[in-house]
PDB file of C-alpha atoms in Angstrom:
ATOM      1  CA  MET I 895       0.308   0.143  -0.290  1.00  0.00           C
ATOM      2  CA  ASN I 896       1.454   3.043  -1.252  1.00  0.00           C
ATOM      3  CA  LEU I 897       1.392   7.296  -0.017  1.00  0.00           C
ATOM      4  CA  THR I 898      -1.912   7.681  -2.719  1.00  0.00           C
ATOM      5  CA  GLN I 899      -3.806   4.530  -1.624  1.00  0.00           C
ATOM      6  CA  ILE I 900      -2.880   5.863   2.539  1.00  0.00           C
ATOM      7  CA  ASN I 901      -4.574   9.403   2.223  1.00  0.00           C
ATOM      8  CA  LEU I 902      -7.348   7.554   0.043  1.00  0.00           C
ATOM      9  CA  LEU I 903      -8.467   5.880   3.452  1.00  0.00           C
ATOM     10  CA  TRP I 904      -7.124   8.616   5.125  1.00  0.00           C
ATOM     11  CA  GLU I 905      -9.994  11.251   3.072  1.00  0.00           C
ATOM     12  CA  GLU I 906     -12.379   8.007   3.522  1.00  0.00           C
ATOM     13  CA  TYR I 907     -12.197   8.285   7.254  1.00  0.00           C
ATOM     14  CA  LYS I 908     -12.517  12.984   7.475  1.00  0.00           C
ATOM     15  CA  GLN I 909     -15.585  12.250   5.371  1.00  0.00           C
ATOM     16  CA  LYS I 910     -16.779   9.592   8.332  1.00  0.00           C
ATOM     17  CA  TYR I 911     -16.098  11.555  10.715  1.00  0.00           C
ATOM     18  CA  ASP I 912     -16.856  15.407   9.406  1.00  0.00           C
ATOM     19  CA  ILE I 913     -12.866  15.865   9.343  1.00  0.00           C
ATOM     20  CA  ASP I 914     -12.582  18.977   6.864  1.00  0.00           C
ATOM     21  CA  LYS I 915      -8.986  19.818   8.273  1.00  0.00           C
ATOM     22  CA  ASP I 916      -6.682  19.824   4.792  1.00  0.00           C
ATOM     23  CA  VAL I 917      -3.961  18.194   5.970  1.00  0.00           C
ATOM     24  CA  GLN I 918      -2.499  14.925   4.549  1.00  0.00           C
ATOM     25  CA  ILE I 919       0.235  12.507   5.747  1.00  0.00           C
ATOM     26  CA  SER I 920       3.137  13.407   4.044  1.00  0.00           C
ATOM     27  CA  ASP I 921       5.062   9.940   3.678  1.00  0.00           C
ATOM     28  CA  VAL I 922       4.848   6.267   4.939  1.00  0.00           C
ATOM     29  CA  LYS I 923       7.199   4.139   5.934  1.00  0.00           C
ATOM     30  CA  TYR I 924       7.697   0.307   6.338  1.00  0.00           C
ATOM     31  CA  ASP I 925      10.254  -0.071   8.915  1.00  0.00           C
ATOM     32  CA  ALA I 926       7.833  -0.566  12.504  1.00  0.00           C
ATOM     33  CA  ASP I 927       9.347  -3.603  14.987  1.00  0.00           C
ATOM     34  CA  ASN I 928       7.387  -7.262  15.176  1.00  0.00           C
ATOM     35  CA  TYR I 929       5.439  -6.162  18.038  1.00  0.00           C
ATOM     36  CA  VAL I 930       4.155  -2.716  16.529  1.00  0.00           C
ATOM     37  CA  GLU I 931       1.123  -2.782  14.085  1.00  0.00           C
ATOM     38  CA  GLY I 932       1.463   0.578  12.751  1.00  0.00           C
ATOM     39  CA  CYS I 933       2.755   4.258  14.654  1.00  0.00           C
ATOM     40  CA  PHE I 934       3.006   7.769  14.087  1.00  0.00           C
ATOM     41  CA  HIS I 935       6.382   8.872  16.180  1.00  0.00           C
ATOM     42  CA  LEU I 936       5.100  12.200  18.231  1.00  0.00           C
ATOM     43  CA  LEU I 937       7.985  13.881  18.411  1.00  0.00           C
ATOM     44  CA  GLU I 938       7.542  13.697  14.301  1.00  0.00           C
ATOM     45  CA  LEU I 939       4.628  14.944  14.419  1.00  0.00           C
ATOM     46  CA  LEU I 940       5.928  17.475  16.836  1.00  0.00           C
ATOM     47  CA  ASP I 941       8.349  18.933  14.371  1.00  0.00           C
ATOM     48  CA  GLY I 942       5.881  18.761  11.405  1.00  0.00           C
ATOM     49  CA  ASN I 943       6.391  15.397   9.865  1.00  0.00           C
ATOM     50  CA  TYR I 944       3.752  13.473   9.270  1.00  0.00           C
ATOM     51  CA  THR I 945       5.231   9.857   8.509  1.00  0.00           C
ATOM     52  CA  LEU I 946       2.941   7.347   9.398  1.00  0.00           C
ATOM     53  CA  HIS I 947       4.945   3.978  10.075  1.00  0.00           C
ATOM     54  CA  LEU I 948       4.308   0.677   9.565  1.00  0.00           C
ATOM     55  CA  ASN I 949       4.725  -3.144  10.241  1.00  0.00           C
ATOM     56  CA  THR I 950       6.877  -4.628   7.155  1.00  0.00           C
ATOM     57  CA  ASN I 951       4.214  -7.317   7.720  1.00  0.00           C
ATOM     58  CA  VAL I 952       1.222  -5.555   6.062  1.00  0.00           C
ATOM     59  CA  HIS I 953       1.133  -6.403   3.377  1.00  0.00           C
ATOM     60  CA  LEU I 954       0.176 -10.073   4.603  1.00  0.00           C
ATOM     61  CA  TYR I 955      -2.376  -9.143   6.703  1.00  0.00           C
ATOM     62  CA  SER I 956      -6.323  -9.720   5.094  1.00  0.00           C
ATOM     63  CA  GLU I 957      -7.657  -6.025   3.991  1.00  0.00           C
ATOM     64  CA  ASN I 958      -9.800  -5.884   6.823  1.00  0.00           C
ATOM     65  CA  TYR I 959      -7.374  -5.948   9.265  1.00  0.00           C
ATOM     66  CA  VAL I 960      -5.424  -3.491   7.196  1.00  0.00           C
ATOM     67  CA  LYS I 961      -7.737  -1.149   7.506  1.00  0.00           C
ATOM     68  CA  PHE I 962      -8.247  -1.430  11.281  1.00  0.00           C
ATOM     69  CA  ILE I 963      -4.913  -0.542  11.745  1.00  0.00           C
ATOM     70  CA  LEU I 964      -5.089   2.542  10.027  1.00  0.00           C
ATOM     71  CA  PHE I 965      -8.552   4.000  11.273  1.00  0.00           C
ATOM     72  CA  HIS I 966      -6.538   3.011  14.698  1.00  0.00           C
ATOM     73  CA  GLU I 967      -3.700   5.865  13.763  1.00  0.00           C
ATOM     74  CA  PHE I 968      -5.653   7.684  11.617  1.00  0.00           C
ATOM     75  CA  THR I 969      -7.326   8.168  15.036  1.00  0.00           C
ATOM     76  CA  HIS I 970      -4.295   9.956  16.749  1.00  0.00           C
ATOM     77  CA  PHE I 971      -3.382  12.049  13.384  1.00  0.00           C
ATOM     78  CA  TYR I 972      -6.930  13.502  13.906  1.00  0.00           C
ATOM     79  CA  ASP I 973      -5.864  13.430  17.764  1.00  0.00           C
ATOM     80  CA  PHE I 974      -2.615  15.580  16.957  1.00  0.00           C
ATOM     81  CA  ILE I 975      -3.706  17.533  14.449  1.00  0.00           C
ATOM     82  CA  HIS I 976      -7.657  18.929  17.256  1.00  0.00           C
ATOM     83  CA  CYS I 977      -4.694  18.425  20.158  1.00  0.00           C
ATOM     84  CA  PRO I 978      -6.177  21.408  22.801  1.00  0.00           C
ATOM     85  CA  TYR I 979      -2.793  21.628  24.193  1.00  0.00           C
ATOM     86  CA  GLU I 980      -0.151  23.851  23.375  1.00  0.00           C
ATOM     87  CA  ASP I 981       2.096  22.776  26.085  1.00  0.00           C
ATOM     88  CA  LYS I 982       4.251  19.552  24.431  1.00  0.00           C
ATOM     89  CA  MET I 983       4.263  18.091  27.625  1.00  0.00           C
ATOM     90  CA  LYS I 984       0.320  18.083  28.296  1.00  0.00           C
ATOM     91  CA  MET I 985       0.330  17.351  24.517  1.00  0.00           C
ATOM     92  CA  ILE I 986       2.751  13.739  24.689  1.00  0.00           C
ATOM     93  CA  MET I 987       0.090  13.224  27.900  1.00  0.00           C
ATOM     94  CA  TRP I 988      -3.125  13.605  25.848  1.00  0.00           C
ATOM     95  CA  MET I 989      -1.631  11.963  23.756  1.00  0.00           C
ATOM     96  CA  ASN I 990      -0.448   8.733  25.773  1.00  0.00           C
ATOM     97  CA  ALA I 991      -4.082   8.703  27.429  1.00  0.00           C
ATOM     98  CA  TYR I 992      -7.201   9.657  25.805  1.00  0.00           C
ATOM     99  CA  SER I 993      -6.028   8.843  22.307  1.00  0.00           C
ATOM    100  CA  GLU I 994      -4.917   5.501  22.713  1.00  0.00           C
ATOM    101  CA  PHE I 995      -8.499   5.123  24.029  1.00  0.00           C
ATOM    102  CA  HIS I 996      -9.965   7.021  21.443  1.00  0.00           C
ATOM    103  CA  ALA I 997      -8.070   5.935  19.173  1.00  0.00           C
ATOM    104  CA  CYS I 998      -9.475   1.472  20.120  1.00  0.00           C
ATOM    105  CA  ARG I 999     -12.804   3.180  21.000  1.00  0.00           C
ATOM    106  CA  VAL I1000     -12.701   4.433  16.961  1.00  0.00           C
ATOM    107  CA  THR I1001     -11.963   1.054  16.017  1.00  0.00           C
ATOM    108  CA  LEU I1002     -14.256  -1.393  17.163  1.00  0.00           C
ATOM    109  CA  ALA I1003     -17.114   1.305  16.790  1.00  0.00           C
ATOM    110  CA  ARG I1004     -15.751   0.992  12.778  1.00  0.00           C
ATOM    111  CA  PHE I1005     -16.169  -2.201  12.666  1.00  0.00           C
ATOM    112  CA  ILE I1006     -19.272  -2.669  14.361  1.00  0.00           C
ATOM    113  CA  GLU I1007     -21.009   0.153  13.111  1.00  0.00           C
ATOM    114  CA  ALA I1008     -22.554   1.016  16.016  1.00  0.00           C
ATOM    115  CA  LEU I1009     -21.601   2.618  19.333  1.00  0.00           C
ATOM    116  CA  THR I1010     -23.765  -0.011  21.610  1.00  0.00           C
ATOM    117  CA  LEU I1011     -22.877  -3.394  21.994  1.00  0.00           C
ATOM    118  CA  LYS I1012     -26.339  -4.808  23.818  1.00  0.00           C
ATOM    119  CA  MET I1013     -27.976  -6.072  20.454  1.00  0.00           C
ATOM    120  CA  VAL I1014     -24.229  -7.604  19.391  1.00  0.00           C
ATOM    121  CA  HIS I1015     -22.822 -10.873  21.210  1.00  0.00           C
ATOM    122  CA  VAL I1016     -19.079 -10.579  22.539  1.00  0.00           C
ATOM    123  CA  ASP I1017     -18.976 -14.538  20.648  1.00  0.00           C
ATOM    124  CA  LYS I1018     -20.240 -14.410  17.402  1.00  0.00           C
ATOM    125  CA  ILE I1019     -19.187 -10.292  16.065  1.00  0.00           C
ATOM    126  CA  GLN I1020     -16.176 -11.417  13.956  1.00  0.00           C
ATOM    127  CA  LEU I1021     -13.263  -8.352  14.055  1.00  0.00           C
ATOM    128  CA  PRO I1022     -10.871  -8.656  11.715  1.00  0.00           C
ATOM    129  CA  GLY I1023      -7.115 -10.058  12.606  1.00  0.00           C
ATOM    130  CA  PRO I1024      -3.892 -10.651  10.736  1.00  0.00           C
ATOM    131  CA  TYR I1025      -4.548 -13.617   9.566  1.00  0.00           C
ATOM    132  CA  ARG I1026      -8.142 -14.646  10.794  1.00  0.00           C
ATOM    133  CA  GLU I1027     -11.307 -13.256  12.529  1.00  0.00           C
ATOM    134  CA  THR I1028     -11.324 -13.147  16.463  1.00  0.00           C
ATOM    135  CA  SER I1029     -13.935 -12.244  18.642  1.00  0.00           C
ATOM    136  CA  ILE I1030     -14.569  -9.801  20.668  1.00  0.00           C
ATOM    137  CA  ARG I1031     -14.615 -11.238  23.912  1.00  0.00           C
ATOM    138  CA  HIS I1032     -10.833 -12.611  22.588  1.00  0.00           C
ATOM    139  CA  LEU I1033     -10.204  -9.455  22.232  1.00  0.00           C
ATOM    140  CA  LEU I1034     -10.898  -8.405  25.882  1.00  0.00           C
ATOM    141  CA  ILE I1035      -9.303 -11.531  26.892  1.00  0.00           C
ATOM    142  CA  GLU I1036      -6.163 -10.623  25.463  1.00  0.00           C
ATOM    143  CA  SER I1037      -5.847  -7.200  26.218  1.00  0.00           C
ATOM    144  CA  VAL I1038      -6.793  -8.073  29.632  1.00  0.00           C
ATOM    145  CA  TYR I1039      -3.959 -10.477  29.172  1.00  0.00           C
ATOM    146  CA  ARG I1040      -1.048  -8.477  27.855  1.00  0.00           C
ATOM    147  CA  THR I1041      -1.723  -5.585  30.421  1.00  0.00           C
ATOM    148  CA  ARG I1042      -0.978  -8.097  33.276  1.00  0.00           C
ATOM    149  CA  ILE I1043       1.849  -9.216  31.841  1.00  0.00           C
ATOM    150  CA  CYS I1044       3.049  -5.876  31.916  1.00  0.00           C
ATOM    151  CA  PHE I1045       2.260  -4.244  34.830  1.00  0.00           C
ATOM    152  CA  GLU I1046       3.881  -7.299  36.451  1.00  0.00           C
ATOM    153  CA  ALA I1047       6.645  -7.031  34.566  1.00  0.00           C
ATOM    154  CA  PHE I1048       7.486  -3.755  35.846  1.00  0.00           C
ATOM    155  CA  TYR I1049       6.409  -4.303  39.623  1.00  0.00           C
ATOM    156  CA  ARG I1050       8.839  -7.767  39.756  1.00  0.00           C
ATOM    157  CA  HIS I1051      11.844  -6.001  37.476  1.00  0.00           C
ATOM    158  CA  TYR I1052      11.059  -2.275  37.963  1.00  0.00           C
ATOM    159  CA  ARG I1053      11.229  -1.369  34.303  1.00  0.00           C
ATOM    160  CA  LEU I1054       9.669   1.911  33.193  1.00  0.00           C
ATOM    161  CA  GLN I1055       8.452   0.657  29.748  1.00  0.00           C
ATOM    162  CA  ASP I1056       6.617  -1.809  30.762  1.00  0.00           C
ATOM    163  CA  PHE I1057       4.878   0.137  32.807  1.00  0.00           C
ATOM    164  CA  GLY I1058       4.276   2.148  30.151  1.00  0.00           C
ATOM    165  CA  ASN I1059       3.474  -0.140  27.920  1.00  0.00           C
ATOM    166  CA  GLY I1060       1.131  -2.144  30.314  1.00  0.00           C
ATOM    167  CA  PHE I1061      -0.843   1.541  31.028  1.00  0.00           C
ATOM    168  CA  ARG I1062      -1.394   2.032  27.058  1.00  0.00           C
ATOM    169  CA  GLN I1063      -2.701  -1.542  26.799  1.00  0.00           C
ATOM    170  CA  LEU I1064      -5.055  -0.553  30.055  1.00  0.00           C
ATOM    171  CA  MET I1065      -6.300   2.455  28.016  1.00  0.00           C
ATOM    172  CA  TYR I1066      -6.611   0.726  24.361  1.00  0.00           C
ATOM    173  CA  LEU I1067      -8.946  -1.785  26.986  1.00  0.00           C
ATOM    174  CA  PHE I1068     -10.240   1.226  28.008  1.00  0.00           C
ATOM    175  CA  GLY I1069     -11.153   1.903  24.788  1.00  0.00           C
ATOM    176  CA  TYR I1070     -13.162  -0.980  24.042  1.00  0.00           C
ATOM    177  CA  LEU I1071     -14.850  -1.108  27.048  1.00  0.00           C
ATOM    178  CA  SER I1072     -16.593   2.231  26.686  1.00  0.00           C
ATOM    179  CA  LEU I1073     -19.305   0.758  24.445  1.00  0.00           C
ATOM    180  CA  PHE I1074     -20.362  -1.514  26.436  1.00  0.00           C
ATOM    181  CA  GLN I1075     -23.565  -0.314  28.972  1.00  0.00           C
ATOM    182  CA  ASN I1076     -22.307  -2.219  31.303  1.00  0.00           C
ATOM    183  CA  ASP I1077     -18.723  -0.456  30.674  1.00  0.00           C
ATOM    184  CA  ARG I1078     -18.280   0.409  34.878  1.00  0.00           C
ATOM    185  CA  GLN I1079     -19.340  -3.397  35.872  1.00  0.00           C
ATOM    186  CA  LEU I1080     -16.086  -4.450  33.359  1.00  0.00           C
ATOM    187  CA  VAL I1081     -13.783  -1.862  34.318  1.00  0.00           C
ATOM    188  CA  GLU I1082     -14.153  -2.789  38.008  1.00  0.00           C
ATOM    189  CA  GLU I1083     -13.659  -6.462  37.079  1.00  0.00           C
ATOM    190  CA  THR I1084     -10.625  -5.718  34.696  1.00  0.00           C
ATOM    191  CA  LEU I1085      -9.048  -2.791  37.649  1.00  0.00           C
ATOM    192  CA  ALA I1086      -9.405  -6.734  40.449  1.00  0.00           C
ATOM    193  CA  ALA I1087      -6.940  -8.395  37.768  1.00  0.00           C
ATOM    194  CA  LEU I1088      -4.471  -6.011  37.704  1.00  0.00           C
ATOM    195  CA  PRO I1089      -1.769  -5.038  40.228  1.00  0.00           C
ATOM    196  CA  ILE I1090      -2.255  -1.458  40.647  1.00  0.00           C
ATOM    197  CA  PRO I1091      -4.269   0.616  42.533  1.00  0.00           C
ATOM    198  CA  ALA I1092      -8.008   1.043  41.495  1.00  0.00           C
ATOM    199  CA  ASP I1093      -8.625   4.492  42.341  1.00  0.00           C
ATOM    200  CA  PRO I1094      -6.544   6.302  40.209  1.00  0.00           C
ATOM    201  CA  PHE I1095      -8.061   4.247  37.264  1.00  0.00           C
ATOM    202  CA  ARG I1096     -11.552   4.251  37.506  1.00  0.00           C
ATOM    203  CA  GLU I1097     -11.105   8.034  38.176  1.00  0.00           C
ATOM    204  CA  LEU I1098      -8.988   8.293  34.539  1.00  0.00           C
ATOM    205  CA  TYR I1099     -11.792   5.826  32.917  1.00  0.00           C
ATOM    206  CA  VAL I1100     -14.844   8.135  33.889  1.00  0.00           C
ATOM    207  CA  SER I1101     -12.800  11.076  33.022  1.00  0.00           C
ATOM    208  CA  LEU I1102     -11.315   9.644  29.448  1.00  0.00           C
ATOM    209  CA  LYS I1103     -14.975   8.470  28.285  1.00  0.00           C
ATOM    210  CA  ALA I1104     -16.536  12.215  29.806  1.00  0.00           C
ATOM    211  CA  MET I1105     -13.935  14.438  28.090  1.00  0.00           C
ATOM    212  CA  LYS I1106     -12.570  15.655  30.891  1.00  0.00           C
ATOM    213  CA  PHE I1107      -9.081  16.610  29.541  1.00  0.00           C
ATOM    214  CA  ASP I1108      -7.535  18.764  32.318  1.00  0.00           C
ATOM    215  CA  THR I1109      -9.209  16.278  34.920  1.00  0.00           C
ATOM    216  CA  VAL I1110      -7.101  13.483  32.405  1.00  0.00           C
ATOM    217  CA  ILE I1111      -4.003  14.830  32.649  1.00  0.00           C
ATOM    218  CA  THR I1112      -4.437  15.773  36.456  1.00  0.00           C
ATOM    219  CA  LEU I1113      -4.767  11.620  37.064  1.00  0.00           C
ATOM    220  CA  TYR I1114      -2.156  10.854  34.151  1.00  0.00           C
ATOM    221  CA  GLN I1115       0.646  12.728  35.510  1.00  0.00           C
ATOM    222  CA  ARG I1116      -0.630  11.232  39.335  1.00  0.00           C
ATOM    223  CA  ILE I1117      -0.408   8.000  37.939  1.00  0.00           C
ATOM    224  CA  THR I1118       3.278   8.043  36.029  1.00  0.00           C
ATOM    225  CA  ASP I1119       4.704  10.775  39.697  1.00  0.00           C
ATOM    226  CA  GLU I1120       3.423   7.071  41.669  1.00  0.00           C
ATOM    227  CA  ALA I1121       5.239   4.630  39.270  1.00  0.00           C
ATOM    228  CA  THR I1122       8.169   6.241  38.873  1.00  0.00           C
ATOM    229  CA  LEU I1123       8.416   6.586  42.688  1.00  0.00           C
ATOM    230  CA  VAL I1124       7.508   3.202  42.759  1.00  0.00           C
ATOM    231  CA  TYR I1125      11.321   2.809  39.945  1.00  0.00           C
ATOM    232  CA  ILE I1126      13.502   5.728  41.906  1.00  0.00           C
ATOM    233  CA  LYS I1127      12.653   3.342  46.083  1.00  0.00           C
ATOM    234  CA  ALA I1128      13.610  -0.067  44.254  1.00  0.00           C
ATOM    235  CA  MET I1129      16.788   1.671  42.562  1.00  0.00           C
ATOM    236  CA  PHE I1130      17.749   2.913  45.923  1.00  0.00           C
ATOM    237  CA  ARG I1131      16.869  -1.062  46.884  1.00  0.00           C
ATOM    238  CA  ARG I1132      18.721  -2.455  44.453  1.00  0.00           C
ATOM    239  CA  PHE I1133      21.925   0.013  44.171  1.00  0.00           C
ATOM    240  CA  TYR I1134      22.608   0.768  48.641  1.00  0.00           C
ATOM    241  CA  PRO I1135      23.153  -2.004  51.221  1.00  0.00           C
ATOM    242  CA  PRO I1136      20.967  -2.550  53.937  1.00  0.00           C
ATOM    243  CA  GLN I1137      23.638  -1.453  56.097  1.00  0.00           C
ATOM    244  CA  VAL I1138      23.146   2.160  54.380  1.00  0.00           C
ATOM    245  CA  LEU I1139      19.842   2.674  53.559  1.00  0.00           C
ATOM    246  CA  ALA I1140      17.005   0.724  55.584  1.00  0.00           C
ATOM    247  CA  ASP I1141      13.771  -0.288  54.779  1.00  0.00           C
ATOM    248  CA  GLU I1142      11.850   2.143  56.436  1.00  0.00           C
ATOM    249  CA  GLU I1143      14.800   4.531  55.343  1.00  0.00           C
ATOM    250  CA  ILE I1144      13.081   4.127  52.147  1.00  0.00           C
ATOM    251  CA  ALA I1145       9.396   4.628  53.159  1.00  0.00           C
ATOM    252  CA  GLN I1146      10.715   8.774  54.034  1.00  0.00           C
ATOM    253  CA  ILE I1147      12.164   8.963  50.163  1.00  0.00           C
ATOM    254  CA  THR I1148      10.834  11.114  47.977  1.00  0.00           C
ATOM    255  CA  LEU I1149      10.677  12.598  44.755  1.00  0.00           C
ATOM    256  CA  GLU I1150      11.177  15.908  46.625  1.00  0.00           C
ATOM    257  CA  ASN I1151      13.661  14.361  48.746  1.00  0.00           C
ATOM    258  CA  TYR I1152      15.542  11.143  46.930  1.00  0.00           C
ATOM    259  CA  ARG I1153      17.928  14.120  45.294  1.00  0.00           C
ATOM    260  CA  ASP I1154      19.232  14.414  48.768  1.00  0.00           C
ATOM    261  CA  TYR I1155      19.750  11.095  50.273  1.00  0.00           C
ATOM    262  CA  ILE I1156      21.547  10.719  46.798  1.00  0.00           C
ATOM    263  CA  GLU I1157      23.951  12.941  48.424  1.00  0.00           C
ATOM    264  CA  LYS I1158      23.643  11.796  52.094  1.00  0.00           C
ATOM    265  CA  LEU I1159      23.506   7.362  51.437  1.00  0.00           C
ATOM    266  CA  ASP I1160      27.059   8.412  48.785  1.00  0.00           C
ATOM    267  CA  ARG I1161      28.699  10.037  51.886  1.00  0.00           C
ATOM    268  CA  ARG I1162      27.330   7.041  54.164  1.00  0.00           C
ATOM    269  CA  MET I1163      29.214   4.420  51.052  1.00  0.00           C
ATOM    270  CA  LYS I1164      31.786   6.383  51.493  1.00  0.00           C
ATOM    271  CA  ASP I1165      32.114   6.641  55.089  1.00  0.00           C
ATOM    272  CA  MET I1166      32.092   3.051  54.954  1.00  0.00           C
ATOM    273  CA  GLY I1167      35.215   2.129  51.849  1.00  0.00           C
ATOM    274  CA  LEU I1168      32.123   1.580  49.590  1.00  0.00           C
ATOM    275  CA  THR I1169      32.152   2.828  46.092  1.00  0.00           C
ATOM    276  CA  PRO I1170      28.990   5.009  45.433  1.00  0.00           C
ATOM    277  CA  PRO I1171      26.364   3.257  42.976  1.00  0.00           C
ATOM    278  CA  GLN I1172      26.195   4.470  39.409  1.00  0.00           C
ATOM    279  CA  GLY I1173      22.529   4.102  37.331  1.00  0.00           C
ATOM    280  CA  GLU I1174      22.085   0.759  35.551  1.00  0.00           C
ATOM    281  CA  GLU I1175      22.268   1.448  31.798  1.00  0.00           C
ATOM    282  CA  ASP I1176      23.890   4.341  31.288  1.00  0.00           C
ATOM    283  CA  GLY I1177      26.207   4.828  34.246  1.00  0.00           C
ATOM    284  CA  THR I1178      24.180   7.787  35.367  1.00  0.00           C
ATOM    285  CA  PRO I1179      22.897   8.276  38.888  1.00  0.00           C
ATOM    286  CA  ILE I1180      19.124   7.861  39.679  1.00  0.00           C
ATOM    287  CA  GLU I1181      17.787  10.466  37.941  1.00  0.00           C
ATOM    288  CA  ALA I1182      13.632  10.860  37.938  1.00  0.00           C
ATOM    289  CA  GLU I1183      13.517  13.693  34.994  1.00  0.00           C
ATOM    290  CA  ALA I1184      15.067  10.022  33.218  1.00  0.00           C
ATOM    291  CA  ALA I1185      11.955   8.209  34.047  1.00  0.00           C
ATOM    292  CA  PHE I1186       9.543  10.308  33.056  1.00  0.00           C
ATOM    293  CA  ILE I1187      11.221  10.660  29.575  1.00  0.00           C
ATOM    294  CA  LYS I1188      10.633   7.171  29.837  1.00  0.00           C
ATOM    295  CA  LEU I1189       6.925   6.934  30.699  1.00  0.00           C
ATOM    296  CA  TYR I1190       6.001   9.705  28.347  1.00  0.00           C
ATOM    297  CA  PHE I1191       8.090   9.107  25.190  1.00  0.00           C
ATOM    298  CA  LEU I1192       6.546   6.133  23.954  1.00  0.00           C
ATOM    299  CA  ASP I1193       5.476   5.679  19.694  1.00  0.00           C
ATOM    300  CA  SER I1194       1.600   6.007  19.377  1.00  0.00           C
TER     301      SER I1194
END
């Protein structure tokens, strides 16, 4: 599928959703990895580079599934064009939260051509997959499984990429579930199955569905702050031995005071004749800012 064909589908999308912006996708590249079907790189969009990246195997997929992928990515493009924020950080948070929710809601609605699943049988309605069709129930079960795996990996290994991927998968789920009449119950059941605190995510779902964007940004900041603090505390425990840093002292660490603790603990290490710790990946000290970057700058 070439750029002209993709822009023809983009025109179809714009007509269906009453988009009057005369903006076109500037390029298509078949360079996405095996775990991504398609994406717009947010940093490229911010630079005015409207390139759609697709998986190199997309030509092997069914026509309906390719359209499924494209309508998802077109929604991200639409959201970027219509973003209510000029501040880049708010825009990034909005795209990572609301746009992922919105893209899955639009995509599923597009293929069942309804905004309620009241009369739709979740086992009988078939959705396009890359090589064979799948039921709505299978789509939801697989999404819950992927979300759980990501969050469990984060709390086991403390890799921020795992938390970011879990957050994205949950936004996918929220988008799908928002089409059900009993969505609140389904959201509660989903959150109960995940190793995350339910309250902020429950409130985030309500705000996403109501399009209360300022609340979405506030909650996203809160959720990523809490995840970053979990990561920071885990790194303190990993880098500093118990004789230098007791568990009781870790509980006192916050995002506001963690640098003071680094200086104090490094002095303790030197006084004990030990070498102060370095970061895992690049030899730099623990930094909350680096953690935020890993959480925010995920490809959409």
